[in-house]
GROMACS .gro file of C-alpha atoms in nm:
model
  440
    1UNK     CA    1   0.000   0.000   0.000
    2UNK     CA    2   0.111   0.323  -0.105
    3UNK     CA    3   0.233   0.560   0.216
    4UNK     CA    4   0.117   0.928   0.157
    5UNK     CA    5   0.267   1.237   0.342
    6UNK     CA    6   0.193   1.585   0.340
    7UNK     CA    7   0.468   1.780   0.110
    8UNK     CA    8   0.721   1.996   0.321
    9UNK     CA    9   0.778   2.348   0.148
   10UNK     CA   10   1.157   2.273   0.089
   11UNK     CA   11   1.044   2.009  -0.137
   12UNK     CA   12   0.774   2.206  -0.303
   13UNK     CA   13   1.033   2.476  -0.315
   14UNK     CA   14   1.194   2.408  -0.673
   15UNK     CA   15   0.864   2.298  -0.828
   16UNK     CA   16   0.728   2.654  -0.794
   17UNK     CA   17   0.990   2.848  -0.981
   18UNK     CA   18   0.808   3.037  -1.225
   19UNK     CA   19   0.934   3.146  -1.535
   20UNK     CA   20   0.959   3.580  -1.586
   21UNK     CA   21   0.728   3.624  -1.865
   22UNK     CA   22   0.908   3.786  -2.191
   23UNK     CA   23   0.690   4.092  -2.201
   24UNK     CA   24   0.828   4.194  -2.544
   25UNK     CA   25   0.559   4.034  -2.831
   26UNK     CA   26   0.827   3.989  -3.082
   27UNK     CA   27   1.067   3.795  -2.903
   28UNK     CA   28   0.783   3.597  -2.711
   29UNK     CA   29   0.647   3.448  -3.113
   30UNK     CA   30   0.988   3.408  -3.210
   31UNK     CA   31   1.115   3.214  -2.938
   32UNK     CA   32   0.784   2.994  -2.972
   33UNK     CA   33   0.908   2.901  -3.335
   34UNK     CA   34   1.069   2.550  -3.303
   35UNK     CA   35   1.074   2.494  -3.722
   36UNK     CA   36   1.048   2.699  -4.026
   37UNK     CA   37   0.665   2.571  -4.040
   38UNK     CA   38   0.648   2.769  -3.737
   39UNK     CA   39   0.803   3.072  -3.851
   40UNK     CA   40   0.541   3.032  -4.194
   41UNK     CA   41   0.226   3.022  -3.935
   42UNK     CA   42   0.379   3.355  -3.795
   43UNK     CA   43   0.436   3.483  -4.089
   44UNK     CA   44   0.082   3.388  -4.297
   45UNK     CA   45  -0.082   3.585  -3.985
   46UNK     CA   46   0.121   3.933  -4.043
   47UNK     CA   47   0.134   3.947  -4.353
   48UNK     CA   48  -0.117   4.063  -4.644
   49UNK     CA   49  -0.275   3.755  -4.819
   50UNK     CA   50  -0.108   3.882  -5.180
   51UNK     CA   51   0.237   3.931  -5.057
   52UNK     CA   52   0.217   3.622  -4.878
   53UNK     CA   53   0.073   3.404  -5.174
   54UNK     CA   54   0.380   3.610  -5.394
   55UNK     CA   55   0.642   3.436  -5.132
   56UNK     CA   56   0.451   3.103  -5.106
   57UNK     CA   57   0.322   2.994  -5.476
   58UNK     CA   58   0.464   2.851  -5.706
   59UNK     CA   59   0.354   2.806  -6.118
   60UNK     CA   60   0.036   2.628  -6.259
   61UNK     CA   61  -0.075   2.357  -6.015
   62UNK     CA   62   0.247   2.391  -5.820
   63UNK     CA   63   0.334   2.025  -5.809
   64UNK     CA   64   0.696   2.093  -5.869
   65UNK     CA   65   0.723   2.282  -5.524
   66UNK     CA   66   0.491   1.962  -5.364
   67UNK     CA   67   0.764   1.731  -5.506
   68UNK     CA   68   1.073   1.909  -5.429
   69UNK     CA   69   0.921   1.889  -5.058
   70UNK     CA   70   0.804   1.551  -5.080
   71UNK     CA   71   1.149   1.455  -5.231
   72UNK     CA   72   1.285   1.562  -4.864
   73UNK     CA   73   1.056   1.382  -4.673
   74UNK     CA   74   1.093   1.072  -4.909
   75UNK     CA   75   1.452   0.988  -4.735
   76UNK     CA   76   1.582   0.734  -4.449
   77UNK     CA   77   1.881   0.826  -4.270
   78UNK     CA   78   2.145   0.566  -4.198
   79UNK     CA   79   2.313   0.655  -3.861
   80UNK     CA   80   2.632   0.524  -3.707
   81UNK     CA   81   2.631   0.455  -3.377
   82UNK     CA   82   2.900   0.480  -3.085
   83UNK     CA   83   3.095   0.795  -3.268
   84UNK     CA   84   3.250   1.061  -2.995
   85UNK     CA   85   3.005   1.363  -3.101
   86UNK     CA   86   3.073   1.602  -2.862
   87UNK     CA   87   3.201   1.863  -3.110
   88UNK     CA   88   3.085   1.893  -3.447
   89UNK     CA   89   3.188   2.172  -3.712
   90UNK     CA   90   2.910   2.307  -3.973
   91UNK     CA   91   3.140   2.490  -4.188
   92UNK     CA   92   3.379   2.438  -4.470
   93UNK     CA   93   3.489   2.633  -4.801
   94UNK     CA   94   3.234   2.732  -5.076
   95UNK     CA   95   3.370   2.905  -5.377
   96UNK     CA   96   3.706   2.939  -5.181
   97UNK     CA   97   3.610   3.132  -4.918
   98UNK     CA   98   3.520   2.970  -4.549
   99UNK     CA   99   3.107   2.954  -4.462
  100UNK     CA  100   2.983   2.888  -4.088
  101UNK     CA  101   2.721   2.662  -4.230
  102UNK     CA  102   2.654   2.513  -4.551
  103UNK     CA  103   2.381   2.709  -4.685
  104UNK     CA  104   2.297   3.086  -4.736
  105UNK     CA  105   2.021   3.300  -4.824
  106UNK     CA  106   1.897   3.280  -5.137
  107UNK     CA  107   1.805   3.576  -5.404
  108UNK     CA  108   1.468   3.739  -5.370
  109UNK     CA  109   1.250   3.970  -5.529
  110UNK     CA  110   1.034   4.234  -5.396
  111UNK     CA  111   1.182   4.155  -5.039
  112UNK     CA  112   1.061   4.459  -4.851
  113UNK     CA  113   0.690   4.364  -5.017
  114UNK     CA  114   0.713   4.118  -4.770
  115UNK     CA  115   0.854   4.302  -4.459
  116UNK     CA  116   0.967   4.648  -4.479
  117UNK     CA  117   1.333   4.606  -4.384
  118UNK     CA  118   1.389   4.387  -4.673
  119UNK     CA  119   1.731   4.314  -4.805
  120UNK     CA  120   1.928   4.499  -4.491
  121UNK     CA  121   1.769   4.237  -4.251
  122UNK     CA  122   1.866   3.951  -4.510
  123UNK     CA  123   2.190   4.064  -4.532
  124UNK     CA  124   2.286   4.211  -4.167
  125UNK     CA  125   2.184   3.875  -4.026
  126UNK     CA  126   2.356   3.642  -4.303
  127UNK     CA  127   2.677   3.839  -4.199
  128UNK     CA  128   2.660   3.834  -3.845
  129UNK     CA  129   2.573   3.428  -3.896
  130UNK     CA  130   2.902   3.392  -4.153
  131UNK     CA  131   2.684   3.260  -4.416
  132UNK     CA  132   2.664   3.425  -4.795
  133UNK     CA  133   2.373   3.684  -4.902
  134UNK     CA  134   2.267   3.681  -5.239
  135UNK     CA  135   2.085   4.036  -5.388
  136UNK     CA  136   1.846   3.963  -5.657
  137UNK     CA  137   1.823   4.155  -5.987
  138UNK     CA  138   1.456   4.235  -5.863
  139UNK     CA  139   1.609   4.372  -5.482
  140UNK     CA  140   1.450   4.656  -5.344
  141UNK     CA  141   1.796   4.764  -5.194
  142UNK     CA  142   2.077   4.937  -5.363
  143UNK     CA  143   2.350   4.711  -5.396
  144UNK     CA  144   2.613   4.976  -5.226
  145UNK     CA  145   2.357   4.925  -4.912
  146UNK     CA  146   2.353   4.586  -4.874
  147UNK     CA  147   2.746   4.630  -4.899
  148UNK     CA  148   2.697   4.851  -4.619
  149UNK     CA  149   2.533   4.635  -4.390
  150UNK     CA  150   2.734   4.349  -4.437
  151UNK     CA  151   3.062   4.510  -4.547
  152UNK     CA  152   3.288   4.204  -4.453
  153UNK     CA  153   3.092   3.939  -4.530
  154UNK     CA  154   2.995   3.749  -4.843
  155UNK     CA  155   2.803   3.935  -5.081
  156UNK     CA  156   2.648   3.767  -5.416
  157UNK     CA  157   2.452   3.899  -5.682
  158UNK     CA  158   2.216   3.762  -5.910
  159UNK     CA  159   2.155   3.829  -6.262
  160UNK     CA  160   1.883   3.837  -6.493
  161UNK     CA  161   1.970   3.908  -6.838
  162UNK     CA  162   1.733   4.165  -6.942
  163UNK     CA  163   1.681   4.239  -7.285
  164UNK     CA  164   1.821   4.601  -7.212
  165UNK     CA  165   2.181   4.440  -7.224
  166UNK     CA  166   2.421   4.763  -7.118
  167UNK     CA  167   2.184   4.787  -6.840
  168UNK     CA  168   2.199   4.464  -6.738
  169UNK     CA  169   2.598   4.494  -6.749
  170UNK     CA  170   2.605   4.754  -6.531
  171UNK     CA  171   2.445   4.600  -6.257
  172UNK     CA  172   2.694   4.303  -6.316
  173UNK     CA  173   2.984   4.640  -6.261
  174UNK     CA  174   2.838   4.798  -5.988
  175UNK     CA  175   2.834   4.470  -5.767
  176UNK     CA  176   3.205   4.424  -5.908
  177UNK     CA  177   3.272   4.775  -5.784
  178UNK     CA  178   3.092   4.765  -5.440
  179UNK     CA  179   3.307   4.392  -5.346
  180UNK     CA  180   3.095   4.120  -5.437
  181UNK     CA  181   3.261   3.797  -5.485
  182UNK     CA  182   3.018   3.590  -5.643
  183UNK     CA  183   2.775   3.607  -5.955
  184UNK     CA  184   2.485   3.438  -5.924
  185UNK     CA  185   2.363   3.415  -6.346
  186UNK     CA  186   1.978   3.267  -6.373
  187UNK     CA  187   1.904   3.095  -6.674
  188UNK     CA  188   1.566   2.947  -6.626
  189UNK     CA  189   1.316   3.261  -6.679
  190UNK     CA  190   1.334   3.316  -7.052
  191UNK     CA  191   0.945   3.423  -6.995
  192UNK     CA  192   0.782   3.468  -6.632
  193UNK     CA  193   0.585   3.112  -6.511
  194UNK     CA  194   0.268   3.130  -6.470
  195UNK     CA  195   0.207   3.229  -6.121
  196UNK     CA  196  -0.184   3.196  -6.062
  197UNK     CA  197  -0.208   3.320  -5.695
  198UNK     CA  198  -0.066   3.664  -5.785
  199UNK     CA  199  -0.283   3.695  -6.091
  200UNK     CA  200  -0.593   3.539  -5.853
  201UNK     CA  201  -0.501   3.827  -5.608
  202UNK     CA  202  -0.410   4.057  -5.864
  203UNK     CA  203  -0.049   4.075  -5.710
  204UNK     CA  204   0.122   4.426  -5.840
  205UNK     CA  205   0.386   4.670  -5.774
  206UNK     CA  206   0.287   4.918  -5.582
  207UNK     CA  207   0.020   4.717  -5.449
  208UNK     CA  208  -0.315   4.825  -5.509
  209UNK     CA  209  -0.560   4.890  -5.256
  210UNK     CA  210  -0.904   4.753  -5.287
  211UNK     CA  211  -1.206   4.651  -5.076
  212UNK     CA  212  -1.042   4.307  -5.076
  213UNK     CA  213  -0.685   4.429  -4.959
  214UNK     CA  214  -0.833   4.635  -4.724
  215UNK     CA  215  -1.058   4.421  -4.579
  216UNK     CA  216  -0.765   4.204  -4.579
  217UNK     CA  217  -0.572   4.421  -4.426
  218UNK     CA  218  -0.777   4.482  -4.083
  219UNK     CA  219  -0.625   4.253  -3.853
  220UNK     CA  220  -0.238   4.338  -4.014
  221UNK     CA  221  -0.191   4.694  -3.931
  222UNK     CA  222   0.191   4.676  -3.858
  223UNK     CA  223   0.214   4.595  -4.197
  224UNK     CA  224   0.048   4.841  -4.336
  225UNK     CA  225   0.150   5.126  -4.074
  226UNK     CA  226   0.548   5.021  -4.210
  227UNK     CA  227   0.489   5.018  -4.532
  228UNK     CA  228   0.301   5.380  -4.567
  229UNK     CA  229   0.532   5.511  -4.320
  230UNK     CA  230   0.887   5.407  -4.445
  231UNK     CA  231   1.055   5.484  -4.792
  232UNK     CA  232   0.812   5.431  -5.084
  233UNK     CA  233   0.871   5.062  -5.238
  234UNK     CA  234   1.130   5.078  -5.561
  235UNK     CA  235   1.361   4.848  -5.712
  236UNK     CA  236   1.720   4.862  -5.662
  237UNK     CA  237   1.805   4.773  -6.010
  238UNK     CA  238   1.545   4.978  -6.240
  239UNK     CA  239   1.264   5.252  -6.285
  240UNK     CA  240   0.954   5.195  -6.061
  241UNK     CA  241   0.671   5.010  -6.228
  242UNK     CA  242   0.304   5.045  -6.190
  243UNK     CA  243   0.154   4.660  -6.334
  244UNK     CA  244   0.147   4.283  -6.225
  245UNK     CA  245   0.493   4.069  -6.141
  246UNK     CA  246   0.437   3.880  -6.461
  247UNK     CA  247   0.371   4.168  -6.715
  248UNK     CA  248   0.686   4.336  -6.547
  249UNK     CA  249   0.889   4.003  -6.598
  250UNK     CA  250   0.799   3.951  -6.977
  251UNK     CA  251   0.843   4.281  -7.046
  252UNK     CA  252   1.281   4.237  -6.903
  253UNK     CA  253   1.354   3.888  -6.920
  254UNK     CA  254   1.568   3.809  -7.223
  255UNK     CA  255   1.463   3.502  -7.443
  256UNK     CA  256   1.729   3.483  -7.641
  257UNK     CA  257   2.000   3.448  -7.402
  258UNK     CA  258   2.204   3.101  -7.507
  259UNK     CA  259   2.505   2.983  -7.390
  260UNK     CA  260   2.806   3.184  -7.582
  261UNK     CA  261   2.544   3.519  -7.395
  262UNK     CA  262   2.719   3.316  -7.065
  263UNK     CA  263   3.064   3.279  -7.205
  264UNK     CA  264   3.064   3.616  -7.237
  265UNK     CA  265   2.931   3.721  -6.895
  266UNK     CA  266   3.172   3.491  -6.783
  267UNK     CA  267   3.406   3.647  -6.933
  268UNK     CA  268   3.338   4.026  -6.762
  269UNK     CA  269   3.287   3.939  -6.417
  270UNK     CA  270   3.634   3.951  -6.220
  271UNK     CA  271   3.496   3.708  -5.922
  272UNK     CA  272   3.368   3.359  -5.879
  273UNK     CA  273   3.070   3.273  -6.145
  274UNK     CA  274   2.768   3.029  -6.038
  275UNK     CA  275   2.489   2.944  -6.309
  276UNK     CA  276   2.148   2.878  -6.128
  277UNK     CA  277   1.827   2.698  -6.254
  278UNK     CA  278   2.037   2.372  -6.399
  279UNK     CA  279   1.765   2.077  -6.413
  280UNK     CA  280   1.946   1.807  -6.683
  281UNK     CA  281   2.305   1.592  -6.658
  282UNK     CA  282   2.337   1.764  -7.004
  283UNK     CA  283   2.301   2.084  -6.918
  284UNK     CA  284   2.576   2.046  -6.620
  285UNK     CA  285   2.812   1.852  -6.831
  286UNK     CA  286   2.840   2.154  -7.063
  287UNK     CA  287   2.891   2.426  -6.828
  288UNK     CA  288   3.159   2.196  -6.654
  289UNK     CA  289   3.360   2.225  -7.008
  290UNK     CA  290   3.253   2.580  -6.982
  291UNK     CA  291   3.432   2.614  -6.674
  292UNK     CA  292   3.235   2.749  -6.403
  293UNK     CA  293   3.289   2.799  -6.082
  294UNK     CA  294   2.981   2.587  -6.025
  295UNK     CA  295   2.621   2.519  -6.085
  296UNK     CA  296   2.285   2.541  -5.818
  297UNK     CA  297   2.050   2.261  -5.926
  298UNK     CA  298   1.750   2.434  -5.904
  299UNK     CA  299   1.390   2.482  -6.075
  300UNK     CA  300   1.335   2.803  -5.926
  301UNK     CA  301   1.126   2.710  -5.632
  302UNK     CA  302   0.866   2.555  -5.821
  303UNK     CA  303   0.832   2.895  -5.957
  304UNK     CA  304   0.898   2.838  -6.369
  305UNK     CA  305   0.788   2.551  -6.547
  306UNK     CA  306   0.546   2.318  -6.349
  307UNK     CA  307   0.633   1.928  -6.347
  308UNK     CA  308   1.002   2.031  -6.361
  309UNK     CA  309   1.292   1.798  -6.241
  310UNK     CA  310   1.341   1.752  -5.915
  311UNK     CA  311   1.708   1.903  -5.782
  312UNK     CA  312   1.718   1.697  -5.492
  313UNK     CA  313   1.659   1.383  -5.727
  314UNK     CA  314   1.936   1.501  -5.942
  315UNK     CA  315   2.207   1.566  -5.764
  316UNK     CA  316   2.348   1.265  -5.669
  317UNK     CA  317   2.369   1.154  -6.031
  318UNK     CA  318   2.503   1.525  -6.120
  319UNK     CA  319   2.742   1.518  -5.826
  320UNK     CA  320   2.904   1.162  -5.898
  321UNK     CA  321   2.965   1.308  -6.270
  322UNK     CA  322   3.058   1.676  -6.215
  323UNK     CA  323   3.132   1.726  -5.828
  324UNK     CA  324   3.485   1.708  -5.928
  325UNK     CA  325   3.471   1.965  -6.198
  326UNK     CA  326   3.298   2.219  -6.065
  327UNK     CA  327   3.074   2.268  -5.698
  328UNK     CA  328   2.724   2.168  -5.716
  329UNK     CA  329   2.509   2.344  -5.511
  330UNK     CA  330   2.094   2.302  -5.423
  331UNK     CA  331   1.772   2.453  -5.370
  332UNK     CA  332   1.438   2.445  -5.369
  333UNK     CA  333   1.180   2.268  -5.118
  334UNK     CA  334   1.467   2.308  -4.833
  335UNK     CA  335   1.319   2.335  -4.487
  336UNK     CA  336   1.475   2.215  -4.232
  337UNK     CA  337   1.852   2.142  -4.161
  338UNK     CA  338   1.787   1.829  -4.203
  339UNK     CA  339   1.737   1.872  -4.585
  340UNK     CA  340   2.060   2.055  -4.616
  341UNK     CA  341   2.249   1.780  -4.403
  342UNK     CA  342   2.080   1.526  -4.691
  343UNK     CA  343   2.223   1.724  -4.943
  344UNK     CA  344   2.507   1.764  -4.824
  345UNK     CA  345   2.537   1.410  -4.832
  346UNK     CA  346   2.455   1.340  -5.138
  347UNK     CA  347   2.715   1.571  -5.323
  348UNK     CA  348   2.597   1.942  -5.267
  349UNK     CA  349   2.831   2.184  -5.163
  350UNK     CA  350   2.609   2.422  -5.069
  351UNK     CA  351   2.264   2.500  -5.041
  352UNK     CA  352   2.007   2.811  -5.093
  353UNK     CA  353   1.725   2.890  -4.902
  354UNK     CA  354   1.424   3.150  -5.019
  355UNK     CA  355   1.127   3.100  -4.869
  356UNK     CA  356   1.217   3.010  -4.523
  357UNK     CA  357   1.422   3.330  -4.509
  358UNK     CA  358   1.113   3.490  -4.618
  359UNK     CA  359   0.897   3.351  -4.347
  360UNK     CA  360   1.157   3.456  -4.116
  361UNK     CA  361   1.133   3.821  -4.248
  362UNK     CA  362   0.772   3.814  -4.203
  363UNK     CA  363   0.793   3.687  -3.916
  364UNK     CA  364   0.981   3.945  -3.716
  365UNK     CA  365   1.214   4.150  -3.926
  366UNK     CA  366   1.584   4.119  -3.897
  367UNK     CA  367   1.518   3.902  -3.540
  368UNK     CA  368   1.306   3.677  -3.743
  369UNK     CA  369   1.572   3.593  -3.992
  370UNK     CA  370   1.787   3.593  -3.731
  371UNK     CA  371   1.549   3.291  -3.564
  372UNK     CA  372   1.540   3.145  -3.913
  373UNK     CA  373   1.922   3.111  -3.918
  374UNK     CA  374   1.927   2.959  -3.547
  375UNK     CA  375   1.669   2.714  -3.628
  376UNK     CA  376   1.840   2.568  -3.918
  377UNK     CA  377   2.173   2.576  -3.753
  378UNK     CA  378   2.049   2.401  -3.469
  379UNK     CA  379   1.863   2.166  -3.686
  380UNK     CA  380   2.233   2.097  -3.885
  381UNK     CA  381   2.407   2.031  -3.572
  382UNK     CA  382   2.195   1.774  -3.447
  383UNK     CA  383   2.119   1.600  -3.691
  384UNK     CA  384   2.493   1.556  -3.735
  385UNK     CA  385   2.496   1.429  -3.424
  386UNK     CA  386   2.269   1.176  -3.473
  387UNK     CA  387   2.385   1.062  -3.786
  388UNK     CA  388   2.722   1.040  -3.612
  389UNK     CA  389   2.973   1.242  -3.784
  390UNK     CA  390   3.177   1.564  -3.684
  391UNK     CA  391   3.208   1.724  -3.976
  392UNK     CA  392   3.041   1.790  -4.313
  393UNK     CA  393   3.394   1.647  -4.523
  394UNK     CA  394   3.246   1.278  -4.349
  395UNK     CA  395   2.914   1.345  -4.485
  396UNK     CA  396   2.838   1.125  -4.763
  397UNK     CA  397   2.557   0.893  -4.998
  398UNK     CA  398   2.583   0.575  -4.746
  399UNK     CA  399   2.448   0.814  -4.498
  400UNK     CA  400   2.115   0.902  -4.672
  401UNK     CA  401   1.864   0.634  -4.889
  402UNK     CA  402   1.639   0.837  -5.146
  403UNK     CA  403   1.260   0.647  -5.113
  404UNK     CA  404   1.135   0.593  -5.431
  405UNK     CA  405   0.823   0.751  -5.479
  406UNK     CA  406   0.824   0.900  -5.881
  407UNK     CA  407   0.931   0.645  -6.047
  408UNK     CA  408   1.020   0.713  -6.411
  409UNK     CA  409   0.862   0.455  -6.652
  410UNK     CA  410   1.030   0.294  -6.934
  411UNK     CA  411   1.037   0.332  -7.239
  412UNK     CA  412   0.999   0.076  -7.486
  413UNK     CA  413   1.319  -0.044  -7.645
  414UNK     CA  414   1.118  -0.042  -7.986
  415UNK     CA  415   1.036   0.351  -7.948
  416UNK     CA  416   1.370   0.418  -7.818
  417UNK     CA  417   1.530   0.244  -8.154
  418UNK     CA  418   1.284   0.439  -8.383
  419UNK     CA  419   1.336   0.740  -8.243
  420UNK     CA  420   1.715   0.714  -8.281
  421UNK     CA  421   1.667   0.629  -8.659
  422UNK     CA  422   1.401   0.856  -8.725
  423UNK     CA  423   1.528   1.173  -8.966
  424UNK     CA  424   1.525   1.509  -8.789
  425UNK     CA  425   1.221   1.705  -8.807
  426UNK     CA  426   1.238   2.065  -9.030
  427UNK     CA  427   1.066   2.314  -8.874
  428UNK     CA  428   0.800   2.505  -9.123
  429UNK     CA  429   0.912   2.758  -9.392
  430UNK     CA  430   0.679   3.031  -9.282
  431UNK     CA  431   0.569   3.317  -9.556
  432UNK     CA  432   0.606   3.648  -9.360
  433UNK     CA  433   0.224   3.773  -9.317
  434UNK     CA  434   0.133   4.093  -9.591
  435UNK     CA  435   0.117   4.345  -9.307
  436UNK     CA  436   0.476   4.249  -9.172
  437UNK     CA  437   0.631   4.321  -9.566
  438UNK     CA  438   0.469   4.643  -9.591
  439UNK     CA  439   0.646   4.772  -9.262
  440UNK     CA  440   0.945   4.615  -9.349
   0.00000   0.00000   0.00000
């Protein structure tokens, strides 16, 4: 039978210490965020429903963001066990230079849509965290003043090749003059993807407000109270523009761009050159003979062409070929350090993340990135712990398994002997149309 007693206070004494309640709001959501899925709930509750949707859609049906994230979850860890774990180190070299962890943030458009201290929050907190910041071509911060936030850390910029080619140039000059070290060069938006939640929510730049976004609005005044009250919305890298994402991104992007366009980029940029949106073996193997500093397997966050390759699928086979060549780095779908210790071990160098950075913006501003960064470290470390290695050199395929979910199906030997034999197909000799002479 059990014997009862009545408590003495010395043993009460350290069940009752209370907590001190963090009276400031910011840091009291922020500290409640265990996982980037956190920092998205915070974030889908601050933010305007259009500026959110512009961060978290993807093209068409958006099944290539669904299966770059399924791709993720779609993997079994093989741990070792009994390995001396106490310290592990998270950083190496990427594009000769050292990184605290092994993935940095991402280029972004229309950052300070999303939260009004933008770019300087991206970059302030990728430099106090030692990890690379990447300014897209669609920034809404100068390139000098991302420089000035993070003046000794790693800067990259990204370029789109507009069809205005001097101007595009001297964006590429100005982020040679201000000290960045690495060119990010985006070859998968020869047109804009179709994006149906901004055209749903009639996404444009400056927003518009209508019944809709102001009813929307309502329970999101910080948002709106920063953004009326701080310096009007404008690109860093061109005029403002009064019209939808998509007419604004057919009316720059470049269709024509091939690869001599690269060589010759390549060949006016002083610093390290990465290309970004590879999605084919092909496509790698002929920028390795290029000779690029390296490659970021990527199909723009889902953002391009629907039903697009899967970059976590690909790299192992693109790794194994080129990884000696060139560094192969990763994104889209990442979110959680988990996913970056996968890729890691599979062949990636490095890795990018967008989204999550952008949740941690909306979330809470530069502390929210900040929180972003922590998470994922943390996430890195332990994992590495588990899986029981020390550092990401001992990373490597026997520590991951890739579930097979998509499989591709065969095709029939028959159809792939035909096709080999079949005679190339001429395209159509068209007659120019009456109108067209005349003006000519």
């Amino acid at each position: 039978m059990v014997q009862r007693r009545i408590p003495k206070i010395k043993d009460l004494a350290p069940l009752m210490q209370f907590k001190s309640p963090e009276l400031n709001a910011k840091k009291r959501r922020l500290a409640a965020a265990l996982t980037i899925d956190d920092l998205r709930t915070i974030a889908k509750r601050r933010t305007p429903k259009a500026a959110f949707d512009y961060t978290e859609g993807a093209a068409e049906a958006e099944l290539s963001l669904a299966r770059a994230r399924q791709a993720f979850q779609d993997i079994q860890f093989n741990p070792a066990i009994l390995r001396d774990v106490s310290t592990v180190n998270t950083g190496w070299d990427v594009l000769g230079a050292p990184v605290s962890l092994p993935f940095g943030i991402a280029p972004t458009g229309f950052t300070r849509m999303m939260q009004t201290e933008g770019e300087i929050a991206g970059a302030g907190a990728a430099g106090a965290a030692g990890i690379p910041f990447s300014l897209s071509t669609m920034g809404t911060t100068a390139i000098e003043d991302v420089k000035a936030v993070n003046p000794t850390g790693r800067n990259w910029f990204q370029l789109y090749m507009w069809k205005d080619r001097p101007r595009s140039m001297a964006l590429v000059e100005r982020a040679a003059a201000a000290g960045f070290d690495t060119l990010l060069v985006t070859v998968d938006v020869p047109v804009a993807g179709a994006r149906l939640r901004d055209k749903r929510n009639g996404f444009s730049i400056p927003p518009q407000l209508t019944p809709g976004t102001v009813i929307n609005a309502l329970p999101r005044p910080e948002w709106w109270i920063n953004f009326l009250t701080t310096e009007p919305l404008a690109f860093a890298s061109l005029d403002r523009w009064s019209g939808t994402v998509g007419e604004l991104l057919d009316s720059m992007f470049d269709p024509t761009v091939t690869f001599e366009d690269l060589e010759w980029i390549k060949a006016q940029w002083p610093g390290k050159l990465v290309v970004k949106g590879v999605q084919s073996l092909d496509d790698a193997r002929r920028l390795a003979e290029m000779g690029v500093d390296g490659i970021t397997l990527s199909n723009h966050g889902g953002r391009q062409l629907d039903r697009a390759p899967i970059p976590f699928h690909l790299l192992p086979d693109v790794a194994r070929e080129y990884g000696k060549d060139m560094e192969i780095h990763l994104d889209t779908g990442i979110m959680s350090g988990a996913d970056i210790v996968a890729s890691v071990a599979l062949g990636a160098r490095f890795t990018l993340v967008g989204r999550a950075y952008l949740y941690g913006l909306m979330a809470g501003g530069r502390e929210g990135v900040d929180r972003m960064i922590g998470i994922l470290g943390e996430q890195i470390t332990r994992t590495m712990r588990l899986l029981g290695v020390n550092a990401l050199e001992e990373l490597n395929p026997s520590h991951v398994t890739q579930l097979e979910r998509l499989i591709p199906r065969a095709v029939a030997p028959a159809a792939v002997q035909a096709a080999a034999t079949a005679p190339a197909r001429k395209a159509p000799v068209r007659k120019p149309a009456a109108s067209a002479a005349v003006k000519a």
